[in-house]
Structures are given as structure tokens and as C-alpha cells.
Short mmCIF file of C-alpha atoms in Angstrom, two decimals:
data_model
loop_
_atom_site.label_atom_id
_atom_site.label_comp_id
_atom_site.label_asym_id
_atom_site.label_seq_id
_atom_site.Cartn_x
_atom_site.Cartn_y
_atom_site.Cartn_z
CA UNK A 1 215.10 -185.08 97.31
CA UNK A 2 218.40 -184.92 95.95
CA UNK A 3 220.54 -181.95 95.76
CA UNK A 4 223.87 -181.62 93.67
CA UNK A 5 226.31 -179.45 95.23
CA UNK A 6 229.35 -178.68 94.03
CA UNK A 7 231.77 -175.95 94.99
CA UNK A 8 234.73 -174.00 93.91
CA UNK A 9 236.26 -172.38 97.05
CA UNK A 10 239.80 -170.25 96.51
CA UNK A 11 242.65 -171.86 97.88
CA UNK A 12 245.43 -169.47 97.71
CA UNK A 13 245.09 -168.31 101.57
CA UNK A 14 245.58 -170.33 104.44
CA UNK A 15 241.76 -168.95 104.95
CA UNK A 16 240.46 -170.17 101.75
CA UNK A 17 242.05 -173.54 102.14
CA UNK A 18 239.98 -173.88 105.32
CA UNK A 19 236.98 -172.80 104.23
CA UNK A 20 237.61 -175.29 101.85
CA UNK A 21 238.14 -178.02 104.21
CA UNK A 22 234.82 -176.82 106.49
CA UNK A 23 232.82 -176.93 103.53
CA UNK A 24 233.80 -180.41 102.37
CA UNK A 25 232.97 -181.53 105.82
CA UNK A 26 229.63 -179.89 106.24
CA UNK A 27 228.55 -182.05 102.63
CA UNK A 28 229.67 -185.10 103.69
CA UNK A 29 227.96 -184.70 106.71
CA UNK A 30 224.86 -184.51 104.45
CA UNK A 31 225.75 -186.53 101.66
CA UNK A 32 228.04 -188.98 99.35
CA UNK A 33 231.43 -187.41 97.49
CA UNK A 34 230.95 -188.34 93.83
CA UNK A 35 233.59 -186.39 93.22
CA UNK A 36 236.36 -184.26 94.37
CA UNK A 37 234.59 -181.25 94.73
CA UNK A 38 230.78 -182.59 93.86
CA UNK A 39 228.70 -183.81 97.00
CA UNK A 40 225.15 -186.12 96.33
CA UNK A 41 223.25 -185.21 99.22
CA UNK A 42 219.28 -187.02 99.61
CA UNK A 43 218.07 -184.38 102.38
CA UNK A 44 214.32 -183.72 102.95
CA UNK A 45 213.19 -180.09 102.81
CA UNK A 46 213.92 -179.36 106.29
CA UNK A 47 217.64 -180.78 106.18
CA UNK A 48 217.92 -178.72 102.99
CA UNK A 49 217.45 -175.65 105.00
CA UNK A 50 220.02 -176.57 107.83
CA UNK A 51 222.95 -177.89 105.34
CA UNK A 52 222.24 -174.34 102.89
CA UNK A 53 222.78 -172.14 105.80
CA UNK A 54 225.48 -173.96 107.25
CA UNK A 55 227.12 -173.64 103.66
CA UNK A 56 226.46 -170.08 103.53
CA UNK A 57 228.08 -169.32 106.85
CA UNK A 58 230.91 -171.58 105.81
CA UNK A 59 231.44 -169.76 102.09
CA UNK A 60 233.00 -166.41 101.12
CA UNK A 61 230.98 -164.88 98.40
CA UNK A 62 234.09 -162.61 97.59
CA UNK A 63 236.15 -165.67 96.57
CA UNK A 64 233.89 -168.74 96.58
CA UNK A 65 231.22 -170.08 94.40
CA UNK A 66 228.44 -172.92 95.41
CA UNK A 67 226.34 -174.43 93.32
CA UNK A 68 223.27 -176.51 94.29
CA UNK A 69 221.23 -178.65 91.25
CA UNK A 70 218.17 -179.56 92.59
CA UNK A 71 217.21 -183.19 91.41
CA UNK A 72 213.89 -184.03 92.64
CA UNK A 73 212.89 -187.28 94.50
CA UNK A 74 213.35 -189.03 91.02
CA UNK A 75 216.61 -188.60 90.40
CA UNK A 76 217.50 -192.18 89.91
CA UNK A 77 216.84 -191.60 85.75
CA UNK A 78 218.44 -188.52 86.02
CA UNK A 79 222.17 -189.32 86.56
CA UNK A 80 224.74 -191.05 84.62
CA UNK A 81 227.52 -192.46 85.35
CA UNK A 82 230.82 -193.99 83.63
CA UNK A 83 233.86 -194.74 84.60
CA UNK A 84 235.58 -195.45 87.81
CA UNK A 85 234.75 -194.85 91.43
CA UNK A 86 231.12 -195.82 90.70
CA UNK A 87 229.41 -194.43 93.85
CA UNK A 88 227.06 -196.38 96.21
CA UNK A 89 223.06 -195.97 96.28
CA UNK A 90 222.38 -195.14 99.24
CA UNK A 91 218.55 -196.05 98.91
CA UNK A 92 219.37 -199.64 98.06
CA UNK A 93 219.96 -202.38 100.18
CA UNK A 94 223.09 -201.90 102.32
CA UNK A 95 224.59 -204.65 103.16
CA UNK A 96 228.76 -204.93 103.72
CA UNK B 1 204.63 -188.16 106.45
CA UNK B 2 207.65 -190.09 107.76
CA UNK B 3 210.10 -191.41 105.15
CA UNK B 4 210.83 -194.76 104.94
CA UNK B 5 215.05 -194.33 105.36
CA UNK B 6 217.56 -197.33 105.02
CA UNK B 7 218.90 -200.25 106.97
CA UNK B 8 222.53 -200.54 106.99
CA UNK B 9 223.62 -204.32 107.55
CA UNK B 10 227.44 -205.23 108.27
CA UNK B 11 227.97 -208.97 107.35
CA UNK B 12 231.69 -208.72 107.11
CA UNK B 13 233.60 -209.77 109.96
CA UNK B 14 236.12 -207.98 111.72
CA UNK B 15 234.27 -204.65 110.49
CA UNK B 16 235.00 -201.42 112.18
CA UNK B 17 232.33 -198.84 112.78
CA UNK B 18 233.14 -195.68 113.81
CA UNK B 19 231.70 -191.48 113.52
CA UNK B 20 232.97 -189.05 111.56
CA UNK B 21 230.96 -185.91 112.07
CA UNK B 22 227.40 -186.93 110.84
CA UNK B 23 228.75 -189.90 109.27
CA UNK B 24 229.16 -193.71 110.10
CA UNK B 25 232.16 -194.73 108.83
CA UNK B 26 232.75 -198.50 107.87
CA UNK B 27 236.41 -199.91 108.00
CA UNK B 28 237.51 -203.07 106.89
CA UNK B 29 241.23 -204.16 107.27
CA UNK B 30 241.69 -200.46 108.15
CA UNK B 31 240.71 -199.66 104.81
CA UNK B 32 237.61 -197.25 104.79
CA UNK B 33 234.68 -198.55 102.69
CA UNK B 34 231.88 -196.32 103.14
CA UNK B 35 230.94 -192.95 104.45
CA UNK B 36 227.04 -192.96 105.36
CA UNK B 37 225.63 -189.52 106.78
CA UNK B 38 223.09 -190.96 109.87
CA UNK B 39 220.32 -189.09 108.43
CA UNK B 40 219.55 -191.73 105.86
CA UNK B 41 219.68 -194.58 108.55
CA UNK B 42 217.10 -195.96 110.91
CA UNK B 43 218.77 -198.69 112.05
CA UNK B 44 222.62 -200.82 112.06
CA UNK B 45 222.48 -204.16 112.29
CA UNK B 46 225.76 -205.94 112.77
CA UNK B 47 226.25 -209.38 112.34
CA UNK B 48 228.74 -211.43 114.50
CA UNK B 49 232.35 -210.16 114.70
CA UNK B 50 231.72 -206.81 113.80
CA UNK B 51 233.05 -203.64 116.31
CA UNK B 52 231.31 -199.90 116.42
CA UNK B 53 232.84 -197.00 118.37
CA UNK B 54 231.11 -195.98 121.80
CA UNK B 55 231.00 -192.26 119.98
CA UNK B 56 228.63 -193.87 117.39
CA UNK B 57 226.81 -195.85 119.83
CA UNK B 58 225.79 -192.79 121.66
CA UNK B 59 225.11 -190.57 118.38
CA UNK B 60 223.02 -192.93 116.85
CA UNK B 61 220.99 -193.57 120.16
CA UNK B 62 220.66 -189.54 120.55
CA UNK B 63 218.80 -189.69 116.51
CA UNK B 64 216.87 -192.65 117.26
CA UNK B 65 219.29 -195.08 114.53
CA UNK B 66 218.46 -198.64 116.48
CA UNK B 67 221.60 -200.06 116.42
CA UNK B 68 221.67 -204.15 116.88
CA UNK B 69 224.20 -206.90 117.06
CA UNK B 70 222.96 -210.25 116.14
CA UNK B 71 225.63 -213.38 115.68
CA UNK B 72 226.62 -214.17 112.65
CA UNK B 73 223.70 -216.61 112.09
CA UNK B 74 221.18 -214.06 112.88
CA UNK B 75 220.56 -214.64 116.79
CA UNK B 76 219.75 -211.67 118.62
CA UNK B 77 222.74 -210.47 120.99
CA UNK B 78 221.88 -207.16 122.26
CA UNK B 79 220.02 -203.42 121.38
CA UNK B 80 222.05 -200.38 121.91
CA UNK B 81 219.67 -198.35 124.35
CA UNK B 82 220.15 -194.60 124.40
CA UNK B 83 218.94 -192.35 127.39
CA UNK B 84 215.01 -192.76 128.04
CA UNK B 85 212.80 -190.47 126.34
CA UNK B 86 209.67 -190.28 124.61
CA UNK B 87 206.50 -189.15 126.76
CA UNK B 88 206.10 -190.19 130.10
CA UNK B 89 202.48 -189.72 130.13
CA UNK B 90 201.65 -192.49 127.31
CA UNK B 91 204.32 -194.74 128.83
CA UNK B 92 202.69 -194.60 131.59
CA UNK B 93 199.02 -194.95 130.12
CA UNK B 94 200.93 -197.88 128.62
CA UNK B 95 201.66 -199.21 132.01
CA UNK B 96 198.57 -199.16 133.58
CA UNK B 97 196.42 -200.42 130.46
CA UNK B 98 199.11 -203.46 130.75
CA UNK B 99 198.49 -204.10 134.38
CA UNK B 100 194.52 -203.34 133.93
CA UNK B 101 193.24 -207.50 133.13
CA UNK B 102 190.49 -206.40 130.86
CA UNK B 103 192.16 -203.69 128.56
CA UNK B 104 195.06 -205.41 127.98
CA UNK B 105 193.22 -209.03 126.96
CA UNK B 106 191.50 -206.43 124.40
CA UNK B 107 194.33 -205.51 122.93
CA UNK B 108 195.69 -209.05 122.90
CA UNK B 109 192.80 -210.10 121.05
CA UNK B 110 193.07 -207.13 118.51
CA UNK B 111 196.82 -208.83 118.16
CA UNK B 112 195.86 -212.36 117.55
CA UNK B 113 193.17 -210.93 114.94
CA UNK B 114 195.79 -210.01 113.13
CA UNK B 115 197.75 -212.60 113.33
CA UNK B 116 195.35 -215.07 112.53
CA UNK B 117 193.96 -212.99 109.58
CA UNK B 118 196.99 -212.90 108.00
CA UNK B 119 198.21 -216.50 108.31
CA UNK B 120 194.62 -217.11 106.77
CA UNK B 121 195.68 -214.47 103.70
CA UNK B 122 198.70 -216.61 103.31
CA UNK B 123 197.08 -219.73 102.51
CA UNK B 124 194.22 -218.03 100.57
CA UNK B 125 197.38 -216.90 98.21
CA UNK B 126 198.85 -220.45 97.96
CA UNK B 127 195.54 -221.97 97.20
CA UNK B 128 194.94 -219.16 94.41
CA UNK B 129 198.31 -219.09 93.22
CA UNK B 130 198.89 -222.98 92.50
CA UNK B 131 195.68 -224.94 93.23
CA UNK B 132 197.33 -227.76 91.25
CA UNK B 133 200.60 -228.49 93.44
CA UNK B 134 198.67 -228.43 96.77
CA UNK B 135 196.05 -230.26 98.58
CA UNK B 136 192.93 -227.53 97.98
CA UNK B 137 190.60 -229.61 100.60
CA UNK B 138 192.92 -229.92 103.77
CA UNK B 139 193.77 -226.06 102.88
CA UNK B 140 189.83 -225.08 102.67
CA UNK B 141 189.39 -227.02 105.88
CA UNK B 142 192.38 -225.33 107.34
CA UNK B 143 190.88 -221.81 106.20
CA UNK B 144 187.53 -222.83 107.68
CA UNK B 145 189.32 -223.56 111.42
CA UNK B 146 190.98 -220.27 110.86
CA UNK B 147 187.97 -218.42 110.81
CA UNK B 148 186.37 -220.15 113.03
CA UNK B 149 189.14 -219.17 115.63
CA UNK B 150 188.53 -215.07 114.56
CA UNK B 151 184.99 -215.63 115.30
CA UNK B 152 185.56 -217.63 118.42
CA UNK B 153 187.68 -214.47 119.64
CA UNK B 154 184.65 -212.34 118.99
CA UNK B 155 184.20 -211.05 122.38
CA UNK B 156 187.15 -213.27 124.61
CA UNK B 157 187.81 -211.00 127.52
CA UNK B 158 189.87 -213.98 129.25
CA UNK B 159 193.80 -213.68 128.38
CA UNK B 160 194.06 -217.25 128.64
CA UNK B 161 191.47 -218.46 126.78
CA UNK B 162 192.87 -215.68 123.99
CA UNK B 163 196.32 -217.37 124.23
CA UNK B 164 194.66 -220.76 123.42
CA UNK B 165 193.01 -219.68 119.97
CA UNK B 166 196.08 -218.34 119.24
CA UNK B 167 197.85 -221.26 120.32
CA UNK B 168 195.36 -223.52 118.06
CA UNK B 169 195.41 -221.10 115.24
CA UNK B 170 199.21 -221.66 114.89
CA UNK B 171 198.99 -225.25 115.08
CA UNK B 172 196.18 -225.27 112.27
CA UNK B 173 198.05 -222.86 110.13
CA UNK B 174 201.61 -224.77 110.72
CA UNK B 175 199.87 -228.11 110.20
CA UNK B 176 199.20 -227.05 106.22
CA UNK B 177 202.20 -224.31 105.76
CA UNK B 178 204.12 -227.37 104.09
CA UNK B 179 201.69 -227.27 101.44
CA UNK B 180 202.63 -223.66 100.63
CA UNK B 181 205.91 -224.76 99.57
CA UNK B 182 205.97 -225.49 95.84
CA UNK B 183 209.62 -226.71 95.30
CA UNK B 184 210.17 -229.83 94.81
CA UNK B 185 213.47 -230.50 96.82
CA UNK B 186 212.55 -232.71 99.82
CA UNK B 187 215.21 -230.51 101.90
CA UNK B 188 212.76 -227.98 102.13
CA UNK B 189 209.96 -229.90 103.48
CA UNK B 190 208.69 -228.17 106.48
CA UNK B 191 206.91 -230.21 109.69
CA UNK B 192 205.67 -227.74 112.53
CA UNK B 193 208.14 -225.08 113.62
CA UNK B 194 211.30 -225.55 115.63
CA UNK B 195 213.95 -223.12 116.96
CA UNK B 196 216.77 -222.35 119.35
CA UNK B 197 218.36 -223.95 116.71
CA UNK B 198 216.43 -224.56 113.94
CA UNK B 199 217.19 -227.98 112.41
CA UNK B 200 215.22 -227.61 108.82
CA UNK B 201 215.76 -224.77 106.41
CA UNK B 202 212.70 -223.51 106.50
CA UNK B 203 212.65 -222.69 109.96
CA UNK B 204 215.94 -220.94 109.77
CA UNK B 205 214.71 -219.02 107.13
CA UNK B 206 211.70 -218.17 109.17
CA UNK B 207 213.89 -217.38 112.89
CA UNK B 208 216.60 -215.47 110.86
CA UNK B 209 213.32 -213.19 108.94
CA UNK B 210 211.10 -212.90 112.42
CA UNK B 211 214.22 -211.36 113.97
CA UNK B 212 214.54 -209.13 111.48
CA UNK B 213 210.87 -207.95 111.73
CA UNK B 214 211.70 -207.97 115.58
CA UNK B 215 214.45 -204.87 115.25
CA UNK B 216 212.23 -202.74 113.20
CA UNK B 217 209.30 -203.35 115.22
CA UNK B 218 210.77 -202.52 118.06
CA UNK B 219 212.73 -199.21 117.13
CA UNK B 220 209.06 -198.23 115.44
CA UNK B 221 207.65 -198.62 119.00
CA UNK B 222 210.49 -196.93 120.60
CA UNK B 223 210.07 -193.98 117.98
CA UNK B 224 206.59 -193.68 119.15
CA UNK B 225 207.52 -192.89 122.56
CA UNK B 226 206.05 -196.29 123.35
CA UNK B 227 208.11 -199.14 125.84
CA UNK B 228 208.53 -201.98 123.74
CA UNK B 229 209.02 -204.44 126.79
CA UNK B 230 205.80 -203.88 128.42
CA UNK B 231 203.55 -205.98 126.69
CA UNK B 232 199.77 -207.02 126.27
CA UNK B 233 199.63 -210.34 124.89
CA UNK B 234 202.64 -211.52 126.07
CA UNK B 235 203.88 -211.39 129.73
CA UNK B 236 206.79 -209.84 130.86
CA UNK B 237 210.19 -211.10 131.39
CA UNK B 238 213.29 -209.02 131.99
CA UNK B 239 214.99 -207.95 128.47
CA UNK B 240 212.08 -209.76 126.38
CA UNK B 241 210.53 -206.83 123.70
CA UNK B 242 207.17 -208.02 124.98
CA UNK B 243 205.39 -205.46 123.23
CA UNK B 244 207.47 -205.75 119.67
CA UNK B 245 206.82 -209.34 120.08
CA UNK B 246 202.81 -208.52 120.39
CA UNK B 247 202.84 -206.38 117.28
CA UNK B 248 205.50 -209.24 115.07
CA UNK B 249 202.32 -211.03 115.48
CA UNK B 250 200.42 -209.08 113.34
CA UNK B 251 203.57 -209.42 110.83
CA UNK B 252 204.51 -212.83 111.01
CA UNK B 253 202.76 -214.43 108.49
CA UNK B 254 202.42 -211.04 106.51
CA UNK B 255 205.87 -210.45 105.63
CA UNK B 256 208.30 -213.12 107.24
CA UNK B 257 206.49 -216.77 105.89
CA UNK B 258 205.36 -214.87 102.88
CA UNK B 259 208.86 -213.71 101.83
CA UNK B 260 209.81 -217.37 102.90
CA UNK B 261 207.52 -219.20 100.82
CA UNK B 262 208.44 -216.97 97.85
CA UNK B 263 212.71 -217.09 98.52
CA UNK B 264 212.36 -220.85 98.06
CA UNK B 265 209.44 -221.46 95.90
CA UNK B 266 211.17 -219.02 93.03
CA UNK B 267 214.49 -220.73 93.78
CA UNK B 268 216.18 -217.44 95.03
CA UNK B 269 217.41 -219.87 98.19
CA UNK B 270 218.40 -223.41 97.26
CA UNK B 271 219.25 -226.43 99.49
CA UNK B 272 222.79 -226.16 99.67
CA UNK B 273 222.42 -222.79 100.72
CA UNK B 274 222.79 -224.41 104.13
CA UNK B 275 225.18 -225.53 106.20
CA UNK B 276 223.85 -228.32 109.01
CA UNK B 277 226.37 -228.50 111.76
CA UNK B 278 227.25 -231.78 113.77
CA UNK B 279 224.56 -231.06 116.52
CA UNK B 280 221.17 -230.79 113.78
CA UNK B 281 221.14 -227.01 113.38
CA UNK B 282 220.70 -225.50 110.35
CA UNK B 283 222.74 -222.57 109.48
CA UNK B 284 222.70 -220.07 106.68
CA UNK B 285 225.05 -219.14 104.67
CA UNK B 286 227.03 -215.65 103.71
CA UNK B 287 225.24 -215.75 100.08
CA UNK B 288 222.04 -216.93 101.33
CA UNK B 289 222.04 -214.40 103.92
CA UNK B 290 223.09 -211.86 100.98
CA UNK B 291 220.03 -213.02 99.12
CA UNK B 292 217.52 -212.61 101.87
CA UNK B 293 218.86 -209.15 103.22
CA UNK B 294 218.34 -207.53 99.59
CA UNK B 295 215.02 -209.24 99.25
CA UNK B 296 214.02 -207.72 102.92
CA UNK B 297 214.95 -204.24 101.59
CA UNK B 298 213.52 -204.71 98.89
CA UNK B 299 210.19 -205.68 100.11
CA UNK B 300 210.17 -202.88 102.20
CA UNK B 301 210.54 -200.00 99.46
CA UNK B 302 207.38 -201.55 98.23
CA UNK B 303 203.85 -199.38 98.37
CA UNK B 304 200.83 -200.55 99.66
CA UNK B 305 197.71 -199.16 100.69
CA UNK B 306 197.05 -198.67 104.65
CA UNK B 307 193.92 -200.70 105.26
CA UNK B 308 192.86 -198.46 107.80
CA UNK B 309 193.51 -194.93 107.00
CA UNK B 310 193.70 -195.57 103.22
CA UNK B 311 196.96 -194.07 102.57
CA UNK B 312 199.78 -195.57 100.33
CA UNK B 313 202.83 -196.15 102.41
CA UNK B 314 206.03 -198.27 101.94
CA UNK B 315 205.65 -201.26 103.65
CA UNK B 316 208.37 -200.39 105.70
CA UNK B 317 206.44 -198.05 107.27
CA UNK B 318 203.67 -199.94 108.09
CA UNK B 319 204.90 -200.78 111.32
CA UNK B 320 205.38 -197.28 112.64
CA UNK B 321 201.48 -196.75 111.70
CA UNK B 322 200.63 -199.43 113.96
CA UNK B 323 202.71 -198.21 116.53
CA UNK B 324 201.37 -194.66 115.92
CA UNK B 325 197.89 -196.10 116.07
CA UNK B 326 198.74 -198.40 119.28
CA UNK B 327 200.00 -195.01 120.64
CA UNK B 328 196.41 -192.99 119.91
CA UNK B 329 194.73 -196.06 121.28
CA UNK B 330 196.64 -196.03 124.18
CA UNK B 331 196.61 -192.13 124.75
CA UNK B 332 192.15 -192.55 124.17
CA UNK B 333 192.18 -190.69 120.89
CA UNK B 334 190.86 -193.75 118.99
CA UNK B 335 188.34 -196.21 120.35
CA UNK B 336 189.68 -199.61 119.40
CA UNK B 337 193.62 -200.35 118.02
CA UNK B 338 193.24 -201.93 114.72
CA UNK B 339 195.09 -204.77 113.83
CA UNK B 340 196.86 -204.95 110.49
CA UNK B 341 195.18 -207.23 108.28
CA UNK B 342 196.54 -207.00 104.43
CA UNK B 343 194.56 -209.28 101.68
#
């Protein structure tokens, strides 16, 4: 399936900028940057689990906010895109 | 149920692979070009100049990613082979069913079955798809022999003799597999196979595709906890896949002449496609090999119906049934391993 996340983490501490930086890591670990602060990550149930908790431990709920957009296993017709910085599909043939 | 996850192939020389946390990261000139997290890969496969960092290596033998370097022209080089694991007890059930005369010429028979049935699939299509362009009695005749050869292997319990039919069948099915091919350009004519090189397109076609089927063969095995180089049907030989190369038999005709016959006869692959170098071999080139790689994928994502246990898969996954099925044969939890015959 294919899970949206997209954060907003407060960077106005040193310690917000790093949770900042630790969260962006932990998506990309999991998935494709669309954009700045909006990860595409195709996870199976199981890897859902693991990259949620890892988020959680990662976020402060005082300052931060996550969002996750759940986009089912079609989410091909789901998404639009225009404009630049088309991303990649992953799922298709991959070939550099 | 397994999923069926992607195959990343690096055609671009001079290619840098390296690991970024969960991620492969590609490089060309420096320049970073993708960012894929390893958890959507099963396998790498890196053709010709291409270099990957011994910190990816590692990771991706750790999470079972096969990662393979081929030349640029699609000859196998070498398999990146993590620590051993998988379970010692089938391995060595594997072992001993190998070295035991009489199971393994049963399982070499269940191979050739499958083999044979196939190739005999693939010119039922051709005769069904355009009876008009081909010669319908040498094909009939050629479909008779064929299943005379299945029935001949009834009950073989002699490896040799099994090796034989299969031998025979080949000849018989490579004798008419010309008449499968419906273009018209004489460059594509095909007489018998040749290899190590190939000198006719078609047979480079069908090395560069069998290789292919080779890698994911063999990291299906390997996922099964199975050891791909000890083999039933054929013997083994220090760094030969004997076992992958048992199973591609079942595949051959299945997925690599099929996908063949259909690159050229819709005109996805044209003559010139081809480069022929001073010496007689026939090489591909970067578009053709383009062309092919996306159709492989491609093919893959497709769904078909398991013969056996009746339950649609991605044909990409077929292969890890019939390892999984080899395993359960192998551990006693099935009575015979059955070969993968598709109509």
C-alpha cells in the first residue's frame, strides 16, 4: 500500500531542526521525496508498523505535526501530478 | 503471500552504487539520480562498467536483494553471495536426494516434463495464432514427437536415458522454432541454437533473456533456503547454478522464446537493433536492451493462475512457488514436485 506522509516539524531549536533532519531520514528510508516535506512510501502492513513507530519516537507532539494519507494498493489513479520534478514509479521497470 | 517487488537494472556505464541508510543510491557523473529504499528491491543487476559500494554489497546480501553483474552484453560475471543461511536441514535433504541415483533422476524427469510441455505450448500458440504464415504439418508432426518424448519419460528412472529425451526434445522443438517467427526480415531467421557468442539475433535475444530468468531463479531458490548449485538434472561443476539451471528448464520456453517470438514478431526489436562484431557475434544494442528490460518487467507484473494450487500470482512469482514446492518436496511434505506447465 501506499502511505502519504507529510510532516511539519518546528525548526526554531537546534532540537527541532534535528528532529527534523531524523525524521526526513527515517521516510526516505521507507519511501520517495515528492516533495520537500511530503514522503511516498509503498510499505506492506508490517513495514507500516515499523516506519509509524519509528516516526513517533522521532516526533514531538508538543511542536510537531505528522500526517499519514493512506492510499490503498491502487493508488496509481489516485495521484496527480504537474509540473516539475516529476517523481519516479517505483513499481515500473527500473532501468538507468 | 509474497509480493512480487522490483528489479532495479543499471545500464549506464560508469554508474556508482552506493547506501544511504535503507536506500541504494545511484550516481552518475557524481550527480545523484535516484534514491531507492531496499525494501522494494529483490534484485540489482548491473550491466558492464557499473561500480556498487562494499556497504551495499553486504546490506543487500543481509535482506536477500540478489545483486548481479553481467557485461554489458548481458554475460553473466559474478553473484554477490552473502553469509550462508537458510535451513541446514533441507539443504542437506537437498544433498542427499542429489547424491541418491533414483530420487534425483525423478526429479530430473519432473524437470524435463516441464520443459518439454512448455516448448510443446509454444508451438501449439504459433500454430493457433497464424496457421497461415507457418508450415501447420511439420509443426503437428513436431507436436506429435513432443509428446511422444513426455510419454516416453513416463516412468525413466535412468538419468541418462532422461538426458537423451531431453536432448531429442530440444532438437525437435529447435528444428521448427524458425517457423514461430512471423517477420519477414531474413535477419531474423533462426537455424538451431548457438551461443558463447551468439552469431544470429535470435539467439542473442534468447542467451541475453535465459540469463535473465537465470538471476531470478536462482535468488528464488536461495530465498527458499534451497542451494542453487546442487543440482538434479544437471551435474555439478564448481560455480555452475546447477539447480537454477534445472528449474530455467521449466521456464525456457515459457517465458524466454515466448517473449522472443513476440519482441520480434510485433516489431518491438528490429534488425538493426544489432550490432555484429568482426568475429560473427551478435550484440545488442543500448535501445534494444532498453526495449527488452521493460518488456521483462512488464511480463512479470502480469497475473496468472498457478496450475497447481490454483491461485492467481504475478508471474514473477511463479518461480518462488516452484522453489517453495521443490522445497516441500524435498523436506517430504508433498509426494511428487510438480513441474510448471502453463497452456
Amino acid at each position: 500500500m501506499l502511505v502519504l506522509v507529510t510532516y511539519d516539524v518546528n525548526t526554531e531549536t537546534p532540537a527541532g531542526r534535528r528532529r527534523l533532519r531524523r525524521i526526513a531520514k527515517t521516510c526516505q528510508n521507507y519511501g520517495q521525496r515528492v516533495q520537500f516535506s511530503v514522503f511516498e512510501c509503498n510499505v506492506d502492513p508490517a513495514q507500516w508498523v515499523k516506519l509509524r513507530a519509528k516516526l513517533m519516537q522521532e516526533m514531538n507532539p508538543a511542536h510537531d505535526s505528522l500526517r499519514f494519507y493512506f492510499l490503498g494498493s491502487n493508488w496509481q489513479n489516485r495521484i496527480e501530478h504537474e509540473g516539475a520534478k516529476e517523481p519516479r514509479d517505483l513499481e515500473g521497470p527500473l532501468i538507468l | 503471500m509474497k509480493k512480487l517487488l522490483n528489479t532495479l537494472f543499471v545500464t549506464t556505464q560508469g554508474a556508482y552504487l552506493s547506501k544511504e541508510g535503507e536506500c541504494a543510491v545511484i550516481k552518475i557523473d557524481k550527480v545523484e539520480k535516484v534514491r531507492l529504499p531496499l525494501h522494494m528491491l529483490d534484485g540489482i543487476i548491473c550491466f558492464g562498467q557499473i561500480t556498487c559500494s562494499p556497504f551495499l554489497m553486504g546490506h543487500c546480501a543481509a535482506n536477500g536483494v540478489t545483486v548481479t553483474f553481467l557485461t554489458e552484453y548481458g554475460k553473466f560475471l559474478c553473484q554477490v553471495q552473502g553469509p550462508t543461511k537458510g535451513n541446514i536441514l533441507l539443504r542437506r535433504a537437498q544433498y542427499r536426494q542429489a547424491d541418491n541415483y533414483l530420487q534425483s533422476a525423478m526429479l530430473a524427469r519432473s524437470f524435463v516434463i516441464g520443459k518439454i510441455g512448455n516448448s510443446r505450448v509454444t508451438l501449439a500458440r504459433a500454430l493457433r495464432d497464424h496457421p497461415d504464415k507457418i508450415d501447420c504439418e511439420k509443426m503437428h508432426y513436431a507436436q506429435q514427437l513432443l509428446a511422444g518424448c513426455i510419454k516416453k519419460l513416463g516412468n525413466e528412472t535412468d538419468q541418462e536415458r532422461i538426458r537423451g529425451i531431453e536432448g531429442e526434445a530440444a532438437r525437435i522443438y529447435f528444428e521448427v522454432f524458425d517457423q514461430c517467427i512471423t517477420s519477414s526480415d531474413p535477419l531474423f531467421c533462426f537455424n538451431g541454437r548457438n551461443r558463447r557468442p551468439p552469431v544470429d539475433r535470435v539467439n542473442c535475444l534468447l542467451s541475453f533473456l535465459y540469463t535473465l530468468v537465470t538471476h531470478d531463479i536462482r535468488s528464488a531458490l536461495e530465498s527458499c533456503g534451497l542451494d542453487p548449485a546442487a543440482g538434479f538434472l544437471h551435474k555439478d561443476r564448481p560455480g555452475r547454478p546447477s539447480l537454477a539451471l534445472d528449474m530455467l528448464e521449466e521456464f525456457r520456453s515459457y517465458i524466454a522464446d515466448r517473449m522472443a517470438l513476440s519482441l520480434i514478431n510485433r516489431g518491438q526489436i528490429h534488425a538493426n537493433d544489432f550490432t555484429v562484431s568482426a568475429t560473427g557475434a551478435v550484440l545488442m544494442k543500448d535501445d534494444a536492451r532498453k526495449t527488452l528490460l521493460t518488456a521483462y518487467q512488464k511480463r512479470k507484473q502480469d497475473e496468472i493462475e498457478h496450475p497447481f494450487i490454483r491461485e492467481k500470482m504475478a508471474v514473477g512469482l511463479i518461480w518462488h512457488m516452484q522453489a517453495m514446492l521443490l522445497a516441500r518436496y524435498i523436506r517430504g511434505d508433498i509426494d511428487m514436485y510438480p513441474p510448471f506447465v502453463w497452456r
